[in-house]
């Protein structure tokens, strides 16, 4: 778990990959799976449940695209040769970001645009209600790892399905279902909603459900592989990766994100379904990588360096 600027942290990870210190379960260098949920360019400030500063989402326009481009270049290099990257955005900047990803990751390596459809929140009578996010799935090469995923297809009564898709009975819903192959529209990964007693809720804004991340991790990695999230936020990616037997690296520049992730890692449950079985927390390391690029700071003229230092330590210029 790394507290600091993800751009600088990724440079260190790239060096680790070059040195053979960033290796997946099968010995391939690099990261098997990257999932990122970057700022959506909403031009808003997000706060926690007790009015703590969570993160700013103020970068817009060309600045946002350049911010994302710099990180995509490094993320591509961090991927294992058969790795994958999933980038989670919405209607604001998703289409712009896809052009960037086509350029950096290669249009030929685009696999899916996944629609995460949900029904929470308000609706409008002035336009069609916006009720989905876009997740862009790219591979490093055409020889990428993929494990087929299934969803529960419910029926009102028992049917005679083929042996390939045996039927099951859901005691809670009192309905029959069979496991169908997942398509690119996901409606069964429900958002957390507003219920206060949700077992997953950590009161971090824009928190994503574990079921959503679980499907991505299971599809594009195996046990022991490395999963990377450089916009860790509420910590859903590392928590879910831990439960699924993957190794993980999570980075965020927000103190609240780091505190929240630490707490979740230390109190996480054994199963996604929250059975109540405790999982002994495994040790993990918290790095403070800093928020500044020291190489660039060293190159500053003396007056600029002096001004930076005065502002950093909040001291007066006497």
CSV table of C-alpha atoms in Angstrom, one decimal:
chain,number,residue,atom,x,y,z
A,1,UNK,CA,0.0,0.0,0.0
A,2,UNK,CA,1.7,3.2,-1.2
A,3,UNK,CA,0.8,6.7,-0.1
A,4,UNK,CA,2.0,9.2,-2.7
A,5,UNK,CA,1.9,10.3,-6.3
A,6,UNK,CA,1.2,7.3,-8.5
A,7,UNK,CA,3.3,8.6,-11.3
A,8,UNK,CA,6.4,8.6,-9.2
A,9,UNK,CA,5.6,5.3,-7.5
A,10,UNK,CA,5.1,3.6,-10.9
A,11,UNK,CA,8.6,4.6,-11.9
A,12,UNK,CA,10.0,2.6,-9.0
A,13,UNK,CA,7.7,-0.3,-9.9
A,14,UNK,CA,9.1,-0.2,-13.5
A,15,UNK,CA,12.6,-0.5,-12.1
A,16,UNK,CA,11.5,-3.4,-10.0
A,17,UNK,CA,10.1,-5.1,-13.1
A,18,UNK,CA,13.4,-4.5,-14.9
A,19,UNK,CA,15.3,-6.0,-11.9
A,20,UNK,CA,13.1,-9.1,-11.8
A,21,UNK,CA,11.4,-8.2,-8.5
A,22,UNK,CA,7.9,-7.8,-9.9
A,23,UNK,CA,6.9,-11.3,-10.9
A,24,UNK,CA,3.6,-13.2,-11.2
A,25,UNK,CA,2.8,-16.7,-9.9
A,26,UNK,CA,4.0,-18.3,-13.1
A,27,UNK,CA,7.2,-16.4,-13.2
A,28,UNK,CA,6.3,-13.8,-15.8
A,29,UNK,CA,7.6,-10.3,-15.0
A,30,UNK,CA,5.2,-7.4,-14.6
A,31,UNK,CA,1.7,-7.0,-13.4
A,32,UNK,CA,-1.0,-9.5,-14.6
A,33,UNK,CA,-4.0,-7.2,-14.0
A,34,UNK,CA,-4.5,-3.4,-13.7
A,35,UNK,CA,-7.8,-1.9,-12.7
A,36,UNK,CA,-8.1,1.8,-12.3
A,37,UNK,CA,-11.0,4.0,-11.3
A,38,UNK,CA,-9.5,7.4,-11.9
A,39,UNK,CA,-11.2,10.8,-11.3
A,40,UNK,CA,-14.1,11.3,-13.7
A,41,UNK,CA,-13.4,15.0,-14.4
A,42,UNK,CA,-16.6,15.9,-12.4
A,43,UNK,CA,-15.0,19.3,-11.3
A,44,UNK,CA,-16.0,18.5,-7.7
A,45,UNK,CA,-14.4,18.0,-4.3
A,46,UNK,CA,-15.3,14.7,-2.6
A,47,UNK,CA,-15.5,14.3,1.2
A,48,UNK,CA,-15.9,11.4,3.7
A,49,UNK,CA,-18.8,10.8,6.0
A,50,UNK,CA,-17.3,13.1,8.7
A,51,UNK,CA,-16.5,15.9,6.2
A,52,UNK,CA,-12.9,14.8,5.8
A,53,UNK,CA,-11.2,15.7,2.5
A,54,UNK,CA,-11.2,12.5,0.3
A,55,UNK,CA,-9.9,13.8,-3.0
A,56,UNK,CA,-10.3,16.6,-5.5
A,57,UNK,CA,-11.6,15.9,-9.0
A,58,UNK,CA,-10.9,19.3,-10.5
A,59,UNK,CA,-8.7,18.5,-13.5
A,60,UNK,CA,-10.6,19.0,-16.7
A,61,UNK,CA,-10.3,19.3,-20.5
A,62,UNK,CA,-6.9,18.8,-22.0
A,63,UNK,CA,-5.3,18.8,-18.6
A,64,UNK,CA,-7.3,15.7,-17.6
A,65,UNK,CA,-6.3,13.9,-20.8
A,66,UNK,CA,-2.6,14.7,-20.3
A,67,UNK,CA,-2.9,13.6,-16.6
A,68,UNK,CA,-4.3,10.3,-17.8
A,69,UNK,CA,-2.0,9.9,-20.7
A,70,UNK,CA,1.2,10.1,-18.6
A,71,UNK,CA,-0.1,7.3,-16.4
A,72,UNK,CA,-1.3,5.1,-19.2
A,73,UNK,CA,2.2,5.1,-20.7
A,74,UNK,CA,3.7,3.7,-17.5
A,75,UNK,CA,0.8,1.3,-16.8
A,76,UNK,CA,1.3,-0.3,-20.2
A,77,UNK,CA,5.0,-0.9,-19.5
A,78,UNK,CA,4.1,-2.4,-16.1
A,79,UNK,CA,1.8,-5.0,-17.6
A,80,UNK,CA,3.0,-8.6,-18.1
A,81,UNK,CA,3.2,-9.8,-21.7
A,82,UNK,CA,-0.2,-11.5,-21.3
A,83,UNK,CA,-1.7,-9.0,-18.9
A,84,UNK,CA,-4.8,-6.8,-19.1
A,85,UNK,CA,-5.9,-3.4,-18.0
A,86,UNK,CA,-9.5,-2.2,-17.1
A,87,UNK,CA,-10.2,1.5,-17.0
A,88,UNK,CA,-13.4,2.6,-15.3
A,89,UNK,CA,-14.9,5.9,-16.4
A,90,UNK,CA,-18.3,7.4,-17.3
A,91,UNK,CA,-20.0,9.5,-20.0
A,92,UNK,CA,-17.9,12.6,-19.2
A,93,UNK,CA,-14.5,11.5,-20.5
A,94,UNK,CA,-14.8,7.8,-21.4
A,95,UNK,CA,-14.9,8.5,-25.2
A,96,UNK,CA,-11.9,10.8,-25.1
A,97,UNK,CA,-9.9,8.3,-22.9
A,98,UNK,CA,-10.6,5.5,-25.4
A,99,UNK,CA,-8.9,7.4,-28.1
A,100,UNK,CA,-5.9,7.8,-25.8
A,101,UNK,CA,-5.9,4.1,-25.0
A,102,UNK,CA,-6.2,3.1,-28.7
A,103,UNK,CA,-3.0,5.2,-29.3
A,104,UNK,CA,-1.0,4.0,-26.3
A,105,UNK,CA,-2.2,0.4,-25.8
A,106,UNK,CA,-3.0,-0.3,-29.4
A,107,UNK,CA,-6.4,-0.3,-31.1
A,108,UNK,CA,-5.9,-4.0,-32.0
A,109,UNK,CA,-5.6,-4.7,-28.2
A,110,UNK,CA,-9.0,-3.4,-27.4
A,111,UNK,CA,-11.1,-6.3,-26.0
A,112,UNK,CA,-14.4,-5.0,-24.6
A,113,UNK,CA,-16.3,-1.9,-23.6
A,114,UNK,CA,-18.1,-3.2,-20.5
A,115,UNK,CA,-21.3,-1.4,-19.5
A,116,UNK,CA,-21.9,-1.5,-15.7
A,117,UNK,CA,-25.6,-0.8,-15.5
A,118,UNK,CA,-27.3,0.3,-12.2
A,119,UNK,CA,-30.5,1.9,-11.1
A,120,UNK,CA,-29.6,3.8,-7.9
A,121,UNK,CA,-29.9,7.6,-7.6
A,122,UNK,CA,-32.5,10.0,-9.1
A,123,UNK,CA,-33.9,10.2,-12.6
A,124,UNK,CA,-34.6,13.1,-14.8
A,125,UNK,CA,-37.7,13.9,-17.0
A,126,UNK,CA,-35.5,16.2,-19.1
A,127,UNK,CA,-33.2,13.5,-20.6
A,128,UNK,CA,-32.7,9.8,-20.4
A,129,UNK,CA,-31.4,8.9,-17.0
A,130,UNK,CA,-27.7,8.2,-16.9
A,131,UNK,CA,-27.5,4.8,-15.2
A,132,UNK,CA,-24.2,3.2,-16.3
A,133,UNK,CA,-20.5,3.5,-16.2
A,134,UNK,CA,-18.0,2.4,-18.9
A,135,UNK,CA,-15.1,0.0,-18.3
A,136,UNK,CA,-12.6,-0.3,-21.1
A,137,UNK,CA,-10.8,-3.6,-21.2
A,138,UNK,CA,-7.5,-3.7,-23.1
A,139,UNK,CA,-4.9,-6.5,-23.3
A,140,UNK,CA,-1.1,-6.2,-23.6
A,141,UNK,CA,-1.1,-8.6,-26.6
A,142,UNK,CA,-3.5,-11.0,-28.4
A,143,UNK,CA,-2.2,-13.8,-26.1
A,144,UNK,CA,-3.9,-12.5,-22.9
A,145,UNK,CA,-5.1,-14.5,-19.9
A,146,UNK,CA,-8.9,-14.8,-19.7
A,147,UNK,CA,-11.0,-17.0,-17.4
A,148,UNK,CA,-14.6,-17.3,-18.6
A,149,UNK,CA,-17.1,-15.7,-16.2
A,150,UNK,CA,-20.7,-16.6,-15.5
A,151,UNK,CA,-23.8,-14.9,-14.0
A,152,UNK,CA,-26.9,-16.3,-12.4
A,153,UNK,CA,-29.8,-16.5,-15.0
A,154,UNK,CA,-33.0,-16.7,-12.9
A,155,UNK,CA,-36.2,-18.5,-14.0
A,156,UNK,CA,-39.6,-18.5,-12.4
A,157,UNK,CA,-39.8,-22.3,-12.5
A,158,UNK,CA,-37.5,-25.2,-13.2
A,159,UNK,CA,-36.6,-25.9,-16.8
A,160,UNK,CA,-34.6,-28.7,-18.3
A,161,UNK,CA,-31.3,-27.1,-19.1
A,162,UNK,CA,-28.4,-28.9,-20.7
A,163,UNK,CA,-25.8,-30.7,-18.7
A,164,UNK,CA,-23.4,-27.9,-19.7
A,165,UNK,CA,-25.5,-25.5,-17.7
A,166,UNK,CA,-27.0,-27.4,-14.7
A,167,UNK,CA,-29.8,-25.7,-12.8
A,168,UNK,CA,-29.6,-24.6,-9.2
A,169,UNK,CA,-32.1,-23.5,-6.6
A,170,UNK,CA,-31.6,-20.2,-4.7
A,171,UNK,CA,-33.2,-20.7,-1.3
A,172,UNK,CA,-33.2,-16.9,-0.5
A,173,UNK,CA,-35.0,-15.9,-3.7
A,174,UNK,CA,-36.9,-19.2,-4.0
A,175,UNK,CA,-36.1,-19.3,-7.7
A,176,UNK,CA,-34.3,-21.6,-10.1
A,177,UNK,CA,-31.3,-20.4,-12.0
A,178,UNK,CA,-28.4,-21.6,-14.2
A,179,UNK,CA,-25.0,-20.1,-14.8
A,180,UNK,CA,-24.9,-18.2,-18.1
A,181,UNK,CA,-21.7,-16.9,-19.8
A,182,UNK,CA,-21.2,-13.2,-19.0
A,183,UNK,CA,-21.8,-10.7,-21.7
A,184,UNK,CA,-20.5,-7.1,-21.9
A,185,UNK,CA,-23.5,-5.6,-20.0
A,186,UNK,CA,-23.3,-6.2,-16.3
A,187,UNK,CA,-26.5,-5.6,-14.3
A,188,UNK,CA,-25.9,-8.1,-11.5
A,189,UNK,CA,-23.1,-6.2,-9.7
A,190,UNK,CA,-25.3,-3.9,-7.6
A,191,UNK,CA,-24.0,-0.6,-6.4
A,192,UNK,CA,-23.8,0.0,-2.6
A,193,UNK,CA,-26.8,2.3,-2.6
A,194,UNK,CA,-27.6,4.4,0.4
A,195,UNK,CA,-28.5,1.7,3.0
A,196,UNK,CA,-26.6,2.5,6.2
A,197,UNK,CA,-26.3,-1.1,7.2
A,198,UNK,CA,-24.5,-2.3,4.1
A,199,UNK,CA,-21.7,-4.6,5.2
A,200,UNK,CA,-19.3,-3.2,2.6
A,201,UNK,CA,-19.9,0.5,3.1
A,202,UNK,CA,-16.9,2.4,4.4
A,203,UNK,CA,-18.4,5.9,3.8
A,204,UNK,CA,-15.8,6.7,1.1
A,205,UNK,CA,-17.2,8.6,-1.8
A,206,UNK,CA,-17.4,6.7,-5.2
A,207,UNK,CA,-16.8,3.4,-3.4
A,208,UNK,CA,-17.3,0.5,-5.9
A,209,UNK,CA,-18.8,-2.9,-4.9
A,210,UNK,CA,-16.7,-5.9,-4.4
A,211,UNK,CA,-18.8,-8.0,-6.7
A,212,UNK,CA,-17.8,-5.8,-9.6
A,213,UNK,CA,-14.1,-6.0,-8.9
A,214,UNK,CA,-14.3,-9.7,-8.1
A,215,UNK,CA,-15.5,-10.5,-11.7
A,216,UNK,CA,-12.6,-8.5,-13.2
A,217,UNK,CA,-10.0,-10.1,-11.0
A,218,UNK,CA,-11.3,-13.6,-11.5
A,219,UNK,CA,-11.5,-13.1,-15.3
A,220,UNK,CA,-8.0,-11.6,-15.9
A,221,UNK,CA,-5.7,-13.1,-13.2
A,222,UNK,CA,-5.0,-16.4,-11.4
A,223,UNK,CA,-4.1,-17.0,-7.7
A,224,UNK,CA,-0.7,-15.6,-6.8
A,225,UNK,CA,-0.7,-13.0,-9.6
A,226,UNK,CA,-0.2,-9.3,-9.0
A,227,UNK,CA,-3.1,-6.9,-9.2
A,228,UNK,CA,-2.4,-3.2,-9.4
A,229,UNK,CA,-4.7,-0.3,-8.7
A,230,UNK,CA,-3.0,3.2,-8.8
A,231,UNK,CA,-6.2,5.0,-7.8
A,232,UNK,CA,-7.0,2.8,-4.8
A,233,UNK,CA,-9.7,5.1,-3.2
A,234,UNK,CA,-11.8,3.1,-0.8
A,235,UNK,CA,-9.5,0.0,-1.2
A,236,UNK,CA,-12.0,-2.3,-2.9
A,237,UNK,CA,-9.4,-3.7,-5.3
A,238,UNK,CA,-6.8,-4.8,-2.8
A,239,UNK,CA,-9.4,-6.1,-0.3
A,240,UNK,CA,-11.0,-8.2,-3.1
A,241,UNK,CA,-7.7,-9.3,-4.5
A,242,UNK,CA,-6.6,-10.5,-1.0
A,243,UNK,CA,-9.8,-12.5,-0.6
A,244,UNK,CA,-9.2,-14.2,-4.0
A,245,UNK,CA,-5.7,-15.2,-3.2
A,246,UNK,CA,-4.0,-12.6,-5.4
A,247,UNK,CA,-1.1,-10.3,-4.4
A,248,UNK,CA,-1.7,-6.6,-4.8
A,249,UNK,CA,-0.2,-3.2,-5.0
A,250,UNK,CA,-2.5,-0.2,-4.3
A,251,UNK,CA,-1.5,3.5,-4.6
A,252,UNK,CA,-3.3,6.7,-3.6
A,253,UNK,CA,-2.5,10.3,-2.9
A,254,UNK,CA,-5.3,10.8,-0.4
A,255,UNK,CA,-4.7,10.3,3.3
A,256,UNK,CA,-8.3,9.3,3.8
A,257,UNK,CA,-8.0,6.6,1.1
A,258,UNK,CA,-4.9,5.2,2.7
A,259,UNK,CA,-6.5,5.1,6.2
A,260,UNK,CA,-9.7,3.6,4.8
A,261,UNK,CA,-7.8,0.9,2.9
A,262,UNK,CA,-5.6,0.0,5.9
A,263,UNK,CA,-8.7,-0.4,8.1
A,264,UNK,CA,-10.5,-2.6,5.5
A,265,UNK,CA,-7.4,-4.8,5.0
A,266,UNK,CA,-7.2,-5.4,8.7
A,267,UNK,CA,-10.9,-6.1,9.2
A,268,UNK,CA,-11.7,-7.9,5.9
A,269,UNK,CA,-13.9,-10.9,5.8
A,270,UNK,CA,-13.1,-14.3,4.3
A,271,UNK,CA,-15.7,-14.4,1.6
A,272,UNK,CA,-17.3,-11.9,-0.8
A,273,UNK,CA,-20.6,-12.9,0.5
A,274,UNK,CA,-19.8,-11.8,4.1
A,275,UNK,CA,-20.4,-15.1,5.9
A,276,UNK,CA,-19.0,-13.7,9.1
A,277,UNK,CA,-15.9,-16.0,9.0
A,278,UNK,CA,-12.9,-14.0,10.1
A,279,UNK,CA,-9.8,-13.9,7.9
A,280,UNK,CA,-6.5,-13.5,9.7
A,281,UNK,CA,-5.0,-10.3,8.3
A,282,UNK,CA,-1.9,-11.0,6.3
A,283,UNK,CA,1.0,-8.6,6.8
A,284,UNK,CA,1.4,-5.8,4.2
A,285,UNK,CA,3.7,-2.9,3.9
A,286,UNK,CA,2.7,0.8,3.9
A,287,UNK,CA,5.1,3.0,2.0
A,288,UNK,CA,5.2,6.8,2.1
A,289,UNK,CA,6.5,7.6,-1.3
A,290,UNK,CA,6.0,11.4,-1.0
A,291,UNK,CA,4.0,13.7,-3.2
A,292,UNK,CA,6.8,15.3,-5.1
A,293,UNK,CA,9.3,14.4,-7.8
A,294,UNK,CA,12.7,15.1,-6.1
A,295,UNK,CA,14.6,15.0,-9.4
A,296,UNK,CA,12.5,17.9,-10.7
A,297,UNK,CA,12.8,19.7,-7.4
A,298,UNK,CA,16.6,19.5,-7.5
A,299,UNK,CA,16.6,21.1,-11.0
A,300,UNK,CA,14.7,24.2,-9.8
A,301,UNK,CA,16.4,27.6,-9.7
A,302,UNK,CA,17.3,28.6,-6.1
A,303,UNK,CA,14.5,31.2,-5.8
A,304,UNK,CA,11.9,28.6,-7.0
A,305,UNK,CA,13.3,26.0,-4.6
A,306,UNK,CA,13.2,28.5,-1.7
A,307,UNK,CA,9.6,29.4,-2.5
A,308,UNK,CA,8.6,25.8,-2.7
A,309,UNK,CA,10.3,25.0,0.7
A,310,UNK,CA,8.6,28.0,2.4
A,311,UNK,CA,5.2,26.9,1.1
A,312,UNK,CA,5.8,23.3,2.0
A,313,UNK,CA,6.6,24.0,5.7
A,314,UNK,CA,4.3,27.0,6.0
A,315,UNK,CA,6.9,29.3,7.2
A,316,UNK,CA,7.2,33.1,6.6
A,317,UNK,CA,9.8,34.7,4.3
A,318,UNK,CA,11.7,36.9,6.7
